[in-house]
């Protein structure tokens, strides 16, 4: 039975994706830009030709909702596919504050297309990963990547590409965990509700091209001060937009604000660093590798757990 195994790292967006222009095709309303992060990774094996569709995630049978998403994506890989067995393991805790769906769907499409004997370009793989989970389109790539909003109604021009490789810039992303529990509102539900009810949504969408243009330049020039200002602005505008939804979508906890204040205090002491937040209370702080010990020590005083991550490589086949 043909089988293949792929590994992918999760990513954190510096310019955020929030909102869809097409739900069925999972097309974004805005472009986004991210950093792929090691050492955390997902390893996924796909066996193409099994007795029944079967999903095993971190040693347990996938829930009906997880299975529905995975096998719907495999239907897109091949609408005439055989039954498939999928084994997927994250080497990081589910509560590590990182979206396992980004690494999960990137590893899944890479392994599935290989097991199916398909030769696909990395852009085609990114389009497929996007259908599973938007942020997964970016995890096909190492280092710094951008997911293009695209214009085509069929979404074939909405894929990610590498802006700069893993070794472009020696930075660290420090993840400060405040709440290990499952989130109350999923990203998917939160963003759909925001776009349906937030009066700030059109302004959010209109603000994003400038952030992307400036972030590309800041990454190219390795300018942490400039990139930091853009990433905090993007996160704050995304959260302001969802806080203005009706009823509001509010992921922040008191610890989130403590971490933001810690980042500002570090900056006041001359340490270049900046925070971002996703669909949860945890705070991710970008800094130079040389400052990572000090930044993580300061964040450890306010957070339950701190993880220090570094730029990771692209998704890859390992078997
Ligand atoms: C991002 N997030 O750019 C944004 C910022 C969370 C906040 O992408 O509906 O799991 O599957 O496309 O990719 C998380 O949402 O959403 C996310 P779907 P996804 O990383």
PDB file of N, CA and C and ligand atoms in Angstrom, residues 11 13 15-18 20 26 32 69 101 130 132-136 138 187-188 191 238 278-279, ligand 1:
ATOM      1  N   UNK A  11       3.290  27.964  12.246  1.00  0.00           N
ATOM      2  CA  UNK A  11       3.748  29.346  12.007  1.00  0.00           C
ATOM      3  C   UNK A  11       2.908  30.312  12.820  1.00  0.00           C
ATOM      4  N   UNK A  13       1.528  34.306  12.597  1.00  0.00           N
ATOM      5  CA  UNK A  13       1.380  35.449  11.687  1.00  0.00           C
ATOM      6  C   UNK A  13       1.866  36.733  12.354  1.00  0.00           C
ATOM      7  N   UNK A  15       1.601  39.684  10.246  1.00  0.00           N
ATOM      8  CA  UNK A  15       0.468  40.437   9.681  1.00  0.00           C
ATOM      9  C   UNK A  15      -0.668  39.422   9.581  1.00  0.00           C
ATOM     10  N   UNK A  16      -1.781  39.698  10.225  1.00  0.00           N
ATOM     11  CA  UNK A  16      -2.786  38.673  10.499  1.00  0.00           C
ATOM     12  C   UNK A  16      -3.789  38.446   9.375  1.00  0.00           C
ATOM     13  N   UNK A  17      -4.233  37.189   9.309  1.00  0.00           N
ATOM     14  CA  UNK A  17      -5.375  36.769   8.472  1.00  0.00           C
ATOM     15  C   UNK A  17      -6.605  36.760   9.375  1.00  0.00           C
ATOM     16  N   UNK A  18      -7.611  37.538   9.054  1.00  0.00           N
ATOM     17  CA  UNK A  18      -8.873  37.496   9.818  1.00  0.00           C
ATOM     18  C   UNK A  18      -9.981  37.927   8.884  1.00  0.00           C
ATOM     19  N   UNK A  20     -12.857  36.170   5.613  1.00  0.00           N
ATOM     20  CA  UNK A  20     -12.831  35.366   4.382  1.00  0.00           C
ATOM     21  C   UNK A  20     -13.637  36.056   3.296  1.00  0.00           C
ATOM     22  N   UNK A  26     -12.398  28.743   1.202  1.00  0.00           N
ATOM     23  CA  UNK A  26     -11.531  29.260   2.262  1.00  0.00           C
ATOM     24  C   UNK A  26     -10.544  30.296   1.711  1.00  0.00           C
ATOM     25  N   UNK A  32      -1.586  37.863   4.396  1.00  0.00           N
ATOM     26  CA  UNK A  32      -0.970  37.711   5.719  1.00  0.00           C
ATOM     27  C   UNK A  32       0.476  37.277   5.561  1.00  0.00           C
ATOM     28  N   UNK A  69     -12.956  17.201   8.412  1.00  0.00           N
ATOM     29  CA  UNK A  69     -12.059  18.166   7.765  1.00  0.00           C
ATOM     30  C   UNK A  69     -10.932  17.462   7.012  1.00  0.00           C
ATOM     31  N   UNK A 101      -3.174  23.349  13.619  1.00  0.00           N
ATOM     32  CA  UNK A 101      -3.783  23.161  12.295  1.00  0.00           C
ATOM     33  C   UNK A 101      -2.853  23.662  11.192  1.00  0.00           C
ATOM     34  N   UNK A 130      -4.456  25.419   2.186  1.00  0.00           N
ATOM     35  CA  UNK A 130      -5.358  26.538   2.501  1.00  0.00           C
ATOM     36  C   UNK A 130      -6.797  26.069   2.673  1.00  0.00           C
ATOM     37  N   UNK A 132      -7.765  23.291   3.846  1.00  0.00           N
ATOM     38  CA  UNK A 132      -7.908  22.644   5.157  1.00  0.00           C
ATOM     39  C   UNK A 132      -7.964  23.666   6.272  1.00  0.00           C
ATOM     40  N   UNK A 133      -7.030  24.614   6.245  1.00  0.00           N
ATOM     41  CA  UNK A 133      -6.956  25.670   7.254  1.00  0.00           C
ATOM     42  C   UNK A 133      -6.093  26.776   6.666  1.00  0.00           C
ATOM     43  N   UNK A 134      -6.588  28.000   6.700  1.00  0.00           N
ATOM     44  CA  UNK A 134      -5.901  29.088   6.005  1.00  0.00           C
ATOM     45  C   UNK A 134      -4.436  29.210   6.371  1.00  0.00           C
ATOM     46  N   UNK A 135      -4.150  29.192   7.665  1.00  0.00           N
ATOM     47  CA  UNK A 135      -2.762  29.405   8.106  1.00  0.00           C
ATOM     48  C   UNK A 135      -1.839  28.281   7.628  1.00  0.00           C
ATOM     49  N   UNK A 136      -2.384  27.108   7.288  1.00  0.00           N
ATOM     50  CA  UNK A 136      -1.551  25.992   6.813  1.00  0.00           C
ATOM     51  C   UNK A 136      -0.898  26.296   5.471  1.00  0.00           C
ATOM     52  N   UNK A 138       0.757  28.726   4.751  1.00  0.00           N
ATOM     53  CA  UNK A 138       2.064  29.346   5.014  1.00  0.00           C
ATOM     54  C   UNK A 138       3.074  28.359   5.569  1.00  0.00           C
ATOM     55  N   UNK A 187     -11.168  29.979  15.783  1.00  0.00           N
ATOM     56  CA  UNK A 187     -10.775  31.046  14.847  1.00  0.00           C
ATOM     57  C   UNK A 187     -11.813  31.176  13.743  1.00  0.00           C
ATOM     58  N   UNK A 188     -12.230  30.028  13.230  1.00  0.00           N
ATOM     59  CA  UNK A 188     -13.146  30.048  12.074  1.00  0.00           C
ATOM     60  C   UNK A 188     -14.451  30.738  12.444  1.00  0.00           C
ATOM     61  N   UNK A 191     -13.844  34.561  13.216  1.00  0.00           N
ATOM     62  CA  UNK A 191     -13.643  35.485  12.090  1.00  0.00           C
ATOM     63  C   UNK A 191     -14.918  35.670  11.267  1.00  0.00           C
ATOM     64  N   UNK A 238      -6.616  43.737  14.481  1.00  0.00           N
ATOM     65  CA  UNK A 238      -7.427  42.520  14.350  1.00  0.00           C
ATOM     66  C   UNK A 238      -8.276  42.325  15.609  1.00  0.00           C
ATOM     67  N   UNK A 278      -2.949  35.741  18.891  1.00  0.00           N
ATOM     68  CA  UNK A 278      -3.862  35.123  17.926  1.00  0.00           C
ATOM     69  C   UNK A 278      -5.232  34.905  18.572  1.00  0.00           C
ATOM     70  N   UNK A 279      -5.902  33.844  18.212  1.00  0.00           N
ATOM     71  CA  UNK A 279      -7.255  33.618  18.724  1.00  0.00           C
ATOM     72  C   UNK A 279      -7.187  32.917  20.076  1.00  0.00           C
TER      73      UNK A 279
HETATM   74  C1  LIG B   1      -3.340  33.912  11.305  1.00  0.00           C
HETATM   75  N1  LIG B   1      -5.240  33.015  12.652  1.00  0.00           N
HETATM   76  O1  LIG B   1      -3.037  34.685  10.374  1.00  0.00           O
HETATM   77  C2  LIG B   1      -4.663  34.192  12.028  1.00  0.00           C
HETATM   78  C3  LIG B   1      -4.500  35.202  13.115  1.00  0.00           C
HETATM   79  C4  LIG B   1      -5.601  33.290  14.030  1.00  0.00           C
HETATM   80  C5  LIG B   1      -5.389  34.746  14.237  1.00  0.00           C
HETATM   81  O2  LIG B   1      -5.164  31.792  10.809  1.00  0.00           O
HETATM   82  O3  LIG B   1     -10.817  29.122   9.169  1.00  0.00           O
HETATM   83  O4  LIG B   1      -7.186  27.910  11.568  1.00  0.00           O
HETATM   84  O5  LIG B   1      -9.178  27.238   9.139  1.00  0.00           O
HETATM   85  O6  LIG B   1      -8.829  29.243   7.678  1.00  0.00           O
HETATM   86  O7  LIG B   1      -6.138  29.343   9.747  1.00  0.00           O
HETATM   87  C6  LIG B   1      -6.197  30.772  12.612  1.00  0.00           C
HETATM   88  O8  LIG B   1      -7.239  30.398  11.789  1.00  0.00           O
HETATM   89  O9  LIG B   1      -8.621  29.444  10.163  1.00  0.00           O
HETATM   90  C7  LIG B   1      -5.499  31.902  11.969  1.00  0.00           C
HETATM   91  P1  LIG B   1      -9.395  28.737   8.972  1.00  0.00           P
HETATM   92  P2  LIG B   1      -7.201  29.170  10.765  1.00  0.00           P
HETATM   93  O10 LIG B   1      -2.581  32.995  11.691  1.00  0.00           O
END
